[in-house]
Coordinates of C-alpha atoms and ligand atoms in Angstrom, one line a residue:
M1 CA -63.5 -25.7 48.0
T2 CA -63.1 -27.2 51.4
S3 CA -60.3 -29.2 53.2
F4 CA -60.1 -32.3 55.1
S5 CA -58.0 -33.0 58.3
Y6 CA -57.8 -36.2 60.1
D7 CA -55.6 -37.6 63.0
F8 CA -55.1 -41.3 62.6
S9 CA -54.5 -43.7 65.4
G10 CA -53.5 -47.4 65.6
T11 CA -51.1 -48.8 63.2
Y12 CA -50.5 -45.5 61.8
T13 CA -50.5 -42.3 64.0
G14 CA -49.8 -39.5 61.6
K15 CA -52.1 -36.8 60.4
T16 CA -53.4 -35.7 57.0
S17 CA -54.8 -32.4 55.8
F18 CA -55.6 -31.6 52.2
K19 CA -57.9 -29.6 50.0
T20 CA -61.0 -31.2 48.5
G21 CA -63.4 -30.2 45.8
V22 CA -63.7 -30.4 42.0
F23 CA -60.2 -30.2 40.7
I24 CA -60.1 -28.3 37.4
G25 CA -57.2 -26.5 35.8
G26 CA -54.9 -27.2 38.9
E27 CA -57.4 -25.7 41.4
F28 CA -60.0 -26.9 43.7
R29 CA -63.5 -25.3 43.4
H30 CA -67.0 -26.1 44.4
G31 CA -69.0 -28.2 41.9
A32 CA -71.5 -26.3 39.8
S33 CA -74.4 -27.9 41.6
K34 CA -73.1 -26.9 45.1
S35 CA -74.2 -30.4 46.3
T36 CA -72.0 -32.7 48.3
I37 CA -71.1 -36.5 48.6
D38 CA -70.8 -38.2 51.9
V39 CA -67.6 -40.0 52.7
V40 CA -68.2 -42.8 55.0
N41 CA -65.8 -44.9 57.1
P42 CA -66.7 -48.5 56.3
A43 CA -65.3 -49.7 59.5
T44 CA -68.0 -47.8 61.5
G45 CA -70.6 -46.8 58.9
K46 CA -70.2 -43.2 60.2
L47 CA -69.7 -40.0 58.1
V48 CA -66.0 -39.0 57.9
T49 CA -66.6 -35.8 55.7
Q50 CA -68.5 -34.4 52.8
I51 CA -66.9 -33.4 49.6
S52 CA -68.0 -31.2 46.7
E53 CA -70.0 -33.2 44.1
A54 CA -69.2 -32.7 40.4
T55 CA -72.0 -32.9 37.9
A56 CA -72.3 -32.7 34.0
A57 CA -71.6 -28.9 34.0
D58 CA -68.2 -29.5 35.6
V59 CA -67.3 -32.1 33.1
D60 CA -67.9 -29.6 30.3
D61 CA -65.7 -27.2 32.0
A62 CA -63.0 -29.8 32.7
V63 CA -63.0 -30.9 29.1
K64 CA -62.4 -27.3 27.9
V65 CA -59.7 -26.6 30.4
A66 CA -58.0 -30.0 29.5
Q67 CA -58.2 -29.3 25.7
K68 CA -56.6 -25.9 26.2
A69 CA -53.8 -27.4 28.3
F70 CA -53.4 -30.2 25.7
D71 CA -53.2 -27.6 22.8
E72 CA -51.0 -25.0 24.6
T73 CA -48.8 -26.5 27.4
W74 CA -49.0 -30.4 26.9
G75 CA -49.6 -32.8 24.0
L76 CA -47.1 -32.1 21.3
N77 CA -45.6 -29.2 23.1
V78 CA -43.7 -31.2 25.6
G79 CA -41.1 -33.8 24.9
G80 CA -41.0 -37.3 26.2
A81 CA -38.0 -36.7 28.5
Q82 CA -39.9 -33.8 30.2
R83 CA -43.1 -36.0 30.6
A84 CA -40.8 -38.7 32.2
A85 CA -39.3 -36.3 34.5
L86 CA -42.7 -35.0 35.6
L87 CA -44.0 -38.6 36.2
N88 CA -40.8 -39.5 38.1
R89 CA -41.2 -36.5 40.3
L90 CA -44.8 -37.4 41.1
A91 CA -43.6 -41.0 42.0
I92 CA -41.1 -39.5 44.3
L93 CA -43.7 -37.4 46.0
M94 CA -46.0 -40.4 46.3
D95 CA -43.3 -42.2 47.9
E96 CA -42.6 -39.4 50.3
H97 CA -46.3 -39.5 51.2
A98 CA -46.7 -43.3 51.2
D99 CA -47.8 -43.8 54.8
E100 CA -50.3 -40.8 54.6
L101 CA -51.8 -42.2 51.3
A102 CA -52.1 -45.7 52.8
A103 CA -53.8 -44.4 55.8
I104 CA -56.3 -42.2 53.7
E105 CA -57.0 -45.4 51.6
A106 CA -57.5 -47.5 54.7
L107 CA -59.9 -45.0 56.1
D108 CA -61.8 -44.6 52.9
N109 CA -62.0 -48.0 51.5
G110 CA -61.6 -50.3 54.7
K111 CA -58.5 -52.2 53.6
T112 CA -55.9 -52.6 56.2
F113 CA -53.3 -50.0 56.5
G114 CA -50.6 -52.6 56.1
W115 CA -52.1 -53.9 52.8
A116 CA -52.7 -50.5 51.6
K117 CA -49.1 -49.6 52.1
G118 CA -47.6 -52.9 51.0
V119 CA -49.6 -53.3 47.8
D120 CA -51.9 -50.4 46.8
I121 CA -49.4 -47.6 47.4
S122 CA -46.2 -49.3 46.5
F123 CA -47.8 -50.7 43.2
S124 CA -49.2 -47.2 42.3
I125 CA -45.8 -45.7 42.7
A126 CA -44.2 -48.6 40.7
T127 CA -46.9 -48.0 38.0
I128 CA -46.0 -44.3 37.7
K129 CA -42.3 -45.0 37.6
Y130 CA -42.8 -47.7 35.1
F131 CA -44.8 -45.3 32.6
A132 CA -42.2 -42.6 33.3
G133 CA -39.8 -45.0 31.8
W134 CA -41.9 -45.2 28.6
A135 CA -42.6 -41.5 28.1
D136 CA -39.4 -40.9 26.0
K137 CA -39.7 -44.2 24.1
I138 CA -43.0 -43.6 22.2
Q139 CA -41.8 -44.6 18.8
G140 CA -43.3 -45.2 15.4
Q141 CA -41.7 -47.2 12.5
T142 CA -40.1 -46.4 9.3
I143 CA -41.9 -48.5 6.6
E144 CA -40.1 -49.4 3.4
T145 CA -42.1 -49.4 0.2
D146 CA -39.9 -48.0 -2.6
E147 CA -36.8 -45.8 -2.9
K148 CA -38.7 -42.7 -3.9
K149 CA -40.9 -42.6 -0.7
L150 CA -40.1 -42.1 2.9
I151 CA -43.0 -43.5 5.0
Y152 CA -43.0 -43.4 8.8
T153 CA -45.6 -43.7 11.6
R154 CA -46.0 -41.3 14.6
H155 CA -47.7 -42.4 17.7
E156 CA -49.5 -39.2 18.7
P157 CA -51.6 -38.5 21.8
I158 CA -55.2 -38.7 21.4
G159 CA -56.1 -35.5 23.1
V160 CA -58.6 -35.3 26.1
V161 CA -59.3 -38.7 27.5
G162 CA -61.9 -39.6 30.0
Q163 CA -61.3 -42.2 32.7
I164 CA -63.6 -43.8 35.2
I165 CA -62.5 -46.0 38.0
P166 CA -63.9 -48.2 40.7
W167 CA -63.6 -48.2 44.5
N168 CA -61.8 -51.5 45.1
F169 CA -58.2 -50.2 44.6
P170 CA -58.9 -46.4 44.4
L171 CA -55.3 -45.1 44.2
L172 CA -54.0 -48.1 42.1
M173 CA -56.6 -47.8 39.5
F174 CA -56.0 -44.0 39.4
A175 CA -52.3 -44.7 38.8
W176 CA -53.0 -47.4 36.1
K177 CA -55.1 -44.9 34.3
I178 CA -53.0 -41.7 34.6
G179 CA -49.6 -43.5 34.1
P180 CA -50.0 -44.5 30.4
A181 CA -52.2 -41.5 29.5
L182 CA -49.7 -39.0 30.7
A183 CA -46.6 -40.8 29.5
T184 CA -48.1 -40.5 26.0
G185 CA -49.0 -36.9 26.2
N186 CA -52.8 -36.9 26.8
A187 CA -54.9 -34.6 29.0
I188 CA -57.1 -36.2 31.4
V189 CA -60.6 -35.9 33.0
I190 CA -60.8 -38.7 35.5
K191 CA -63.7 -39.7 37.8
P192 CA -62.8 -41.7 40.9
S193 CA -65.6 -43.8 42.5
E194 CA -68.1 -41.8 44.6
F195 CA -67.4 -44.3 47.4
T196 CA -63.6 -43.8 47.6
P197 CA -62.6 -40.3 46.3
M198 CA -60.0 -39.4 49.0
T199 CA -56.7 -40.7 47.7
A200 CA -57.4 -39.2 44.2
L201 CA -58.1 -35.8 45.7
R202 CA -54.9 -36.1 47.9
M203 CA -53.1 -36.7 44.6
C204 CA -54.1 -33.5 43.1
E205 CA -51.8 -31.3 45.3
L206 CA -49.1 -33.8 44.5
I207 CA -49.7 -33.5 40.8
N208 CA -49.4 -29.7 41.1
E209 CA -46.3 -30.0 43.3
A210 CA -44.7 -32.3 40.6
G211 CA -45.1 -29.5 38.1
F212 CA -47.6 -30.7 35.7
P213 CA -49.0 -27.9 33.6
K214 CA -52.4 -26.8 35.0
G215 CA -55.3 -28.6 33.4
V216 CA -53.5 -31.6 32.3
V217 CA -55.1 -33.8 35.1
N218 CA -58.6 -32.9 36.2
V219 CA -60.3 -34.9 38.9
L220 CA -64.2 -34.8 39.2
V221 CA -65.8 -36.7 42.0
G222 CA -69.4 -37.4 41.0
Y223 CA -71.9 -40.1 40.5
G224 CA -71.8 -42.6 37.6
H225 CA -75.1 -41.6 36.1
T226 CA -74.0 -38.0 35.9
V227 CA -70.3 -37.5 35.6
G228 CA -69.6 -41.1 34.3
Q229 CA -72.3 -40.9 31.8
T230 CA -71.3 -37.3 30.7
I231 CA -67.7 -38.5 30.2
S232 CA -68.8 -41.4 28.2
E233 CA -71.1 -39.4 26.0
H234 CA -68.9 -36.2 25.7
M235 CA -68.4 -35.2 22.0
D236 CA -64.9 -33.6 22.9
I237 CA -63.6 -36.6 24.7
Q238 CA -61.9 -38.9 22.2
K239 CA -61.2 -41.9 24.3
V240 CA -62.7 -43.3 27.5
A241 CA -61.0 -45.9 29.6
F242 CA -63.4 -47.5 32.1
T243 CA -62.7 -50.0 35.1
G244 CA -65.8 -51.4 36.8
S245 CA -68.5 -53.8 36.4
T246 CA -69.5 -55.4 33.2
L247 CA -73.1 -53.9 33.5
V248 CA -71.7 -50.3 33.6
G249 CA -69.0 -51.2 30.9
R250 CA -71.8 -52.0 28.6
K251 CA -73.4 -48.6 29.2
V252 CA -70.1 -46.7 28.7
M253 CA -69.7 -48.6 25.3
A254 CA -73.2 -47.8 24.3
A255 CA -72.7 -44.1 25.1
A256 CA -69.7 -43.9 23.2
A257 CA -71.3 -45.7 20.2
A258 CA -74.3 -43.4 20.4
T259 CA -72.2 -40.2 20.4
N260 CA -68.8 -39.6 18.9
L261 CA -67.6 -43.3 18.6
K262 CA -64.8 -42.6 21.0
N263 CA -62.2 -45.3 21.5
V264 CA -63.2 -47.5 24.4
T265 CA -61.2 -49.7 26.7
L266 CA -62.9 -51.7 29.4
E267 CA -61.5 -53.5 32.4
L268 CA -64.5 -55.5 33.9
G269 CA -65.5 -58.1 36.3
G270 CA -64.5 -61.7 36.7
K271 CA -65.4 -65.1 38.1
S272 CA -61.9 -66.6 38.1
P273 CA -61.4 -70.3 38.3
N274 CA -58.6 -71.8 40.4
I275 CA -57.8 -75.4 39.5
I276 CA -56.0 -77.5 42.1
F277 CA -54.8 -81.0 40.8
D278 CA -54.0 -84.0 43.0
D279 CA -50.4 -83.5 42.5
A280 CA -50.3 -79.9 43.8
D281 CA -48.2 -78.9 46.8
L282 CA -51.3 -78.9 49.1
E283 CA -50.1 -76.4 51.6
Q284 CA -49.1 -73.9 49.0
A285 CA -52.3 -74.5 47.1
V286 CA -54.4 -73.9 50.3
N287 CA -52.4 -70.7 51.2
W288 CA -52.7 -69.3 47.6
A289 CA -56.4 -70.2 47.2
A290 CA -57.1 -68.3 50.4
H291 CA -55.2 -65.3 49.1
G292 CA -57.0 -65.7 45.9
I293 CA -60.5 -65.3 47.2
F294 CA -60.0 -63.4 50.5
W295 CA -57.4 -60.8 49.6
N296 CA -58.8 -57.3 49.6
H297 CA -61.9 -58.9 51.2
G298 CA -62.8 -60.6 48.0
Q299 CA -63.2 -57.2 46.3
A300 CA -60.7 -57.9 43.4
C301 CA -61.8 -58.3 39.8
C302 CA -59.5 -61.3 39.5
A303 CA -60.5 -63.0 42.7
G304 CA -60.3 -66.8 42.5
S305 CA -63.9 -67.3 43.5
R306 CA -64.5 -70.7 41.9
I307 CA -62.0 -73.2 43.4
F308 CA -62.0 -76.6 41.7
V309 CA -60.2 -79.3 43.7
Q310 CA -59.5 -82.8 42.3
A311 CA -61.2 -85.7 44.1
G312 CA -57.9 -87.3 45.6
I313 CA -57.1 -84.3 47.7
Y314 CA -60.6 -82.7 48.1
D315 CA -61.3 -83.7 51.7
E316 CA -57.9 -82.8 52.9
F317 CA -57.9 -79.5 51.0
L318 CA -61.4 -78.5 52.2
E319 CA -60.5 -79.2 55.8
R320 CA -57.3 -77.1 55.6
F321 CA -58.8 -74.3 53.6
T322 CA -61.7 -74.0 56.0
A323 CA -59.2 -73.7 58.9
K324 CA -57.3 -71.1 56.9
A325 CA -60.3 -69.1 56.4
K326 CA -61.3 -69.3 60.0
S327 CA -57.8 -68.0 61.0
I328 CA -58.3 -64.7 59.1
Q329 CA -58.4 -62.0 61.5
V330 CA -61.3 -59.6 60.7
G331 CA -61.5 -56.2 62.2
D332 CA -60.5 -52.5 62.3
P333 CA -58.1 -51.7 59.4
F334 CA -55.8 -49.7 61.8
A335 CA -55.7 -52.5 64.5
P336 CA -52.5 -54.5 64.7
G337 CA -52.8 -58.2 63.3
I338 CA -55.8 -57.6 61.2
D339 CA -56.0 -59.4 57.9
Q340 CA -59.3 -58.3 56.6
G341 CA -61.3 -55.0 57.1
P342 CA -64.9 -54.2 56.2
Q343 CA -66.5 -54.3 52.8
V344 CA -66.5 -50.8 51.2
S345 CA -70.1 -49.8 51.7
Q346 CA -73.6 -50.7 53.0
I347 CA -74.6 -51.3 49.4
Q348 CA -71.8 -53.9 48.9
Y349 CA -72.4 -55.4 52.2
D350 CA -76.1 -56.0 51.4
R351 CA -75.2 -57.3 48.0
I352 CA -72.8 -59.8 49.3
M353 CA -75.1 -61.0 52.1
S354 CA -78.0 -61.4 49.5
Y355 CA -75.7 -63.7 47.5
I356 CA -74.9 -65.6 50.7
D357 CA -78.6 -66.0 51.4
S358 CA -79.2 -67.2 47.8
G359 CA -76.5 -69.8 48.2
K360 CA -78.1 -71.1 51.4
Q361 CA -81.6 -71.0 49.8
E362 CA -80.4 -72.9 46.7
G363 CA -79.1 -75.6 48.9
A364 CA -75.3 -75.0 49.0
T365 CA -73.5 -75.9 52.3
V366 CA -71.7 -73.1 54.4
H367 CA -68.5 -74.5 55.7
T368 CA -67.5 -71.3 57.5
G369 CA -68.6 -67.7 57.6
G370 CA -71.8 -66.8 56.0
E371 CA -72.6 -64.0 58.4
R372 CA -71.6 -60.6 59.5
H373 CA -68.7 -59.9 61.9
G374 CA -69.2 -57.5 64.8
T375 CA -72.0 -55.1 65.3
E376 CA -71.1 -51.9 63.4
G377 CA -69.5 -51.2 59.9
F378 CA -69.6 -53.5 56.9
F379 CA -67.7 -56.7 58.1
I380 CA -68.5 -60.0 56.7
K381 CA -66.6 -63.3 57.7
P382 CA -64.7 -65.2 55.1
T383 CA -67.1 -67.6 53.6
I384 CA -66.8 -71.0 52.0
F385 CA -69.6 -72.8 50.1
T386 CA -69.6 -76.4 48.9
D387 CA -72.3 -78.7 47.4
V388 CA -72.8 -76.1 44.6
T389 CA -74.3 -76.7 41.2
P390 CA -73.3 -74.8 38.0
E391 CA -76.6 -73.0 37.7
M392 CA -76.5 -71.4 41.2
K393 CA -76.0 -67.6 41.3
I394 CA -73.1 -67.9 43.8
V395 CA -71.3 -70.0 41.1
K396 CA -72.3 -67.8 38.1
E397 CA -72.1 -64.3 39.2
E398 CA -69.4 -62.1 40.4
I399 CA -70.1 -61.6 44.2
F400 CA -67.2 -59.3 44.9
G401 CA -66.8 -60.3 48.5
P402 CA -65.1 -62.8 50.7
V403 CA -67.2 -65.8 49.4
G404 CA -65.6 -68.7 47.6
V405 CA -67.2 -71.9 46.2
V406 CA -65.2 -75.2 46.4
I407 CA -66.1 -77.7 43.6
K408 CA -64.9 -81.3 43.4
F409 CA -63.7 -82.6 40.1
T410 CA -62.2 -85.9 38.8
D411 CA -61.5 -85.4 35.0
E412 CA -59.0 -83.0 33.6
A413 CA -60.9 -82.1 30.4
D414 CA -64.2 -81.7 32.3
V415 CA -62.5 -79.2 34.8
I416 CA -61.3 -77.1 31.9
R417 CA -64.8 -77.1 30.4
Q418 CA -66.2 -76.1 33.7
A419 CA -63.7 -73.4 34.3
N420 CA -64.4 -71.9 30.9
D421 CA -68.1 -72.1 31.4
T422 CA -68.5 -68.5 32.4
V423 CA -69.3 -65.1 30.6
Y424 CA -66.0 -63.8 32.2
G425 CA -62.4 -64.4 31.2
L426 CA -60.2 -62.1 33.4
A427 CA -57.8 -64.5 35.1
A428 CA -57.4 -68.1 36.0
A429 CA -55.1 -70.3 38.1
V430 CA -53.8 -73.8 38.1
F431 CA -51.9 -75.7 40.8
S432 CA -49.9 -78.8 39.8
Q433 CA -46.3 -80.0 40.2
N434 CA -46.5 -81.5 36.8
I435 CA -45.2 -78.7 34.5
N436 CA -46.8 -80.1 31.4
R437 CA -50.1 -80.5 32.9
A438 CA -50.0 -77.1 34.4
L439 CA -49.0 -75.3 31.3
E440 CA -51.4 -77.4 29.1
T441 CA -54.1 -76.3 31.4
A442 CA -53.0 -72.7 31.6
H443 CA -53.1 -72.5 27.9
K444 CA -56.5 -73.9 27.6
L445 CA -58.0 -71.5 30.0
Q446 CA -60.0 -68.6 28.4
A447 CA -58.5 -65.7 30.5
G448 CA -56.3 -62.6 30.0
T449 CA -54.0 -63.8 32.8
A450 CA -53.2 -67.5 33.8
W451 CA -51.3 -68.1 37.0
V452 CA -49.4 -71.3 37.6
N453 CA -48.8 -72.3 41.3
C454 CA -49.8 -68.7 42.5
V455 CA -52.7 -66.3 42.2
N456 CA -53.2 -62.5 42.2
Q457 CA -49.8 -61.7 40.8
L458 CA -49.8 -58.4 39.0
H459 CA -46.9 -56.3 37.8
A460 CA -46.6 -52.8 36.1
N461 CA -44.6 -54.3 33.4
V462 CA -47.2 -57.1 32.6
P463 CA -50.4 -56.6 30.5
F464 CA -53.6 -57.2 32.4
G465 CA -57.1 -57.5 30.9
G466 CA -60.0 -59.7 30.0
Y467 CA -61.2 -62.2 27.4
K468 CA -64.9 -62.4 26.8
Q469 CA -67.1 -60.0 29.0
S470 CA -64.2 -59.2 31.3
G471 CA -63.1 -56.4 29.0
I472 CA -61.5 -55.0 25.9
G473 CA -57.9 -53.9 25.7
R474 CA -55.0 -54.3 28.1
E475 CA -53.7 -52.1 30.9
L476 CA -50.2 -52.0 32.2
G477 CA -47.1 -53.1 30.3
E478 CA -46.2 -51.7 26.9
Y479 CA -49.7 -52.8 25.7
A480 CA -51.3 -50.0 27.7
L481 CA -49.6 -47.4 25.6
H482 CA -51.6 -48.5 22.6
N483 CA -54.8 -47.3 24.3
Y484 CA -53.5 -43.7 24.5
T485 CA -52.0 -43.0 21.0
N486 CA -53.3 -42.5 17.5
V487 CA -51.1 -43.9 14.8
K488 CA -50.4 -41.6 12.0
A489 CA -48.8 -42.6 8.7
V490 CA -46.8 -40.0 7.0
H491 CA -46.0 -40.5 3.3
V492 CA -43.2 -38.3 1.9
N493 CA -42.7 -38.2 -1.8
L494 CA -39.0 -38.1 -2.7
G495 CA -39.4 -37.9 -6.4
H496 CA -42.4 -39.6 -7.9
K497 CA -43.9 -37.3 -10.6
M498 CA -47.6 -36.9 -11.4
Ligands
NAD501 P1 -69.3 -49.9 39.0 O1 -69.3 -50.5 37.6 O2 -70.4 -49.8 39.7 O3 -68.5 -48.5 39.0 C1 -67.4 -48.2 38.4 C2 -67.3 -46.7 38.0 O4 -68.3 -46.4 37.0 C3 -67.6 -45.8 39.2 O5 -66.8 -44.7 39.2 C4 -69.0 -45.4 39.0 O6 -69.5 -44.2 39.6 C5 -69.1 -45.3 37.5 N1 -70.4 -45.5 36.9 C6 -71.5 -46.0 37.4 N2 -72.5 -45.9 36.5 C7 -72.0 -45.3 35.4 C8 -72.6 -45.0 34.1 N3 -73.9 -45.2 33.8 N4 -71.7 -44.4 33.3 C9 -70.5 -44.2 33.4 N5 -69.9 -44.5 34.7 C10 -70.6 -45.1 35.6 O7 -68.1 -51.0 39.6 P2 -67.7 -50.7 41.1 O8 -68.7 -51.3 41.9 O9 -67.1 -49.5 41.4 O10 -66.3 -51.7 41.0 C11 -66.5 -53.1 41.1 C12 -66.4 -53.7 39.7 O11 -65.2 -53.3 39.1 C13 -66.3 -55.3 39.8 O12 -67.1 -55.8 38.7 C14 -64.8 -55.5 39.5 O13 -64.6 -56.8 38.9 C15 -64.5 -54.4 38.5 N6 -63.0 -54.2 38.5 C16 -62.3 -54.6 37.4 C17 -60.9 -54.4 37.3 C18 -60.1 -55.0 36.1 O14 -59.1 -54.5 36.0 N7 -60.7 -55.8 35.2 C19 -60.3 -53.8 38.3 C20 -61.1 -53.4 39.4 C21 -62.4 -53.6 39.5

C-alpha cells in the first residue's frame, strides 16, 4: 500500500492525498506480484506515480472476500432502504469531493477540469443517486394461476459480480457499474482501466466512509489479459459486465462461455451516424455535430463520427463546421479557456495518427487538423475528412479520436441505408425541422439511442446500450437493474392434494 499526493495548479488549485494499492475487503494492500503500473500524465507524457498492480491471485482473494461479504453482511442480509441510504451517503461524499475528483480525472485522463467536473463527476453523482432511489423498489410480481396456489417472483441479487471498465470516462463508468449492482445487493470485483485508475482508487476511501460493509466493493487495478481475463473466466463470479472495445468484449464473452457460462453484458464500440437534412437549423446542426465528434477528444463510444449532410446545405455546412473545428482550443486540461486536452495515452495517440495516415493514403481530403498539436503530450488537432468512400478504414472503423468524416448525400432512403451500413449500432442522430421526417428516420436507424436535433445526450434515468456489435444489454435506467438480479419463481401450494 502506498499513497498519492498532488498539488494542482491552474483552473483548480487544491490538493489531493489518498491511499492507493489493491483494494480488497475495505483495505489497501500490495498486489500479490509486488509489481507496479505507471500512471502517466497525458498532457506531458511524464510519470505521475506508480501504483500497485493486481494480478490473477488478487482476483481470487477478492472474489473470496466479496463472497463472504455477500453471504454475511450484504446480499439478502441488508434491506433495500439500507442500501439506498449507503448509496445516498456515497453520492453526498462524492459531491463534497467533486472538485478533487474532477482534478484527479483531468490529470489522469487528460479531459479538461471543467468538462470533468461539469459532466463526468456530476453525472457520476446523479447515477449513484438514481440507483439509490431504486434500491428499495426492487420488486417481483404476484402471478395468478388458480385459487389454490400463491405464486410470486423475487428479484434476488446474483452474488459476486465482475465489472471491467475503460479509460474514456473512468469515474462515470465506475458509477454506471457499481450503482445498479449495489442497489440490487450484489458484491463487486471491479477492474478500472490500467490507463486511468486514479478516481476509482480515490473512491475506495469514500466507499468506506459511506459505511458499506467491508468487501462489498473490491477494486483491482491490473491489466486486461491478467485481471480482466481472470474475472471473465472465474468460476465463482456469476456475472460479468464489460465496457470497452468490441474486440475485447468478444474475449470476455468467449471466456464466460468456456467456463461457468456467467451472465454477460457488454457495452462496446460505435461508429455513430449523424444525418443532417437540408431543412435542419444549420447553426445548431454545426454546433451539435462538432460536439458529437469532438467532445471528450472523440473518445466517446457514441461519438458522431460519420456526418452525412444533404447536398443542398453541404457546402455551407462544411465551411461552418471546419471553422468551428478550427476554433476549438486544444491544450493543457488545467489552463483556462481550453476545450480539448490530450488523448489518453501514447498508444491511443499512435492509433489515431495511423488512422489519419490511412485516410490520407486512401485519398480522402483533410479539411482541418490531421496532425499533432504542440510538442509534448498526446494532443491531436480536431480533424475533418471529406471525399471518403464507404470501404475506407476511417469510414468503417472506430477511431476513438477527434476525427470525423463528412459525407454528402441526396436521397433519404439511401442515407438511412448508408447510416446502417456498419457492424455497430450504439447511437445515431438526425437533424431536421420536419418532425415527421426526423422521427421516421430516427425509427429506421439501427441503434440503441437515436437523438433528434441533438447528440450525446445521456441521462441516468434513460437506458443506454447497443444494437448489433455495439453490445448486449442496457445500462442506466430501470433496465440496468435486470442485469444484476436473478428472478426466482416461488410456488406455494395452498391446498392441492397429491
Ligand atoms: P478496451 O476494450 O481495450 O479495454 C476495456 C477494458 O477491458 C480495460 O479495463 C482493459 O484493461 C480490459 N481488457 C483488455 N483486455 C482484456 C481481456 N482479454 N479480458 C478482459 N478484459 C480486458 O477498451 P478501451 O480502449 O479501454 O476503451 C475504449 C473502448 O470502449 C471503445 O471501443 C469504446 O467505444 C468503448 N466504450 C463503450 C462504451 C459503451 O457504453 N458502449 C462506453 C465507453 C467506452
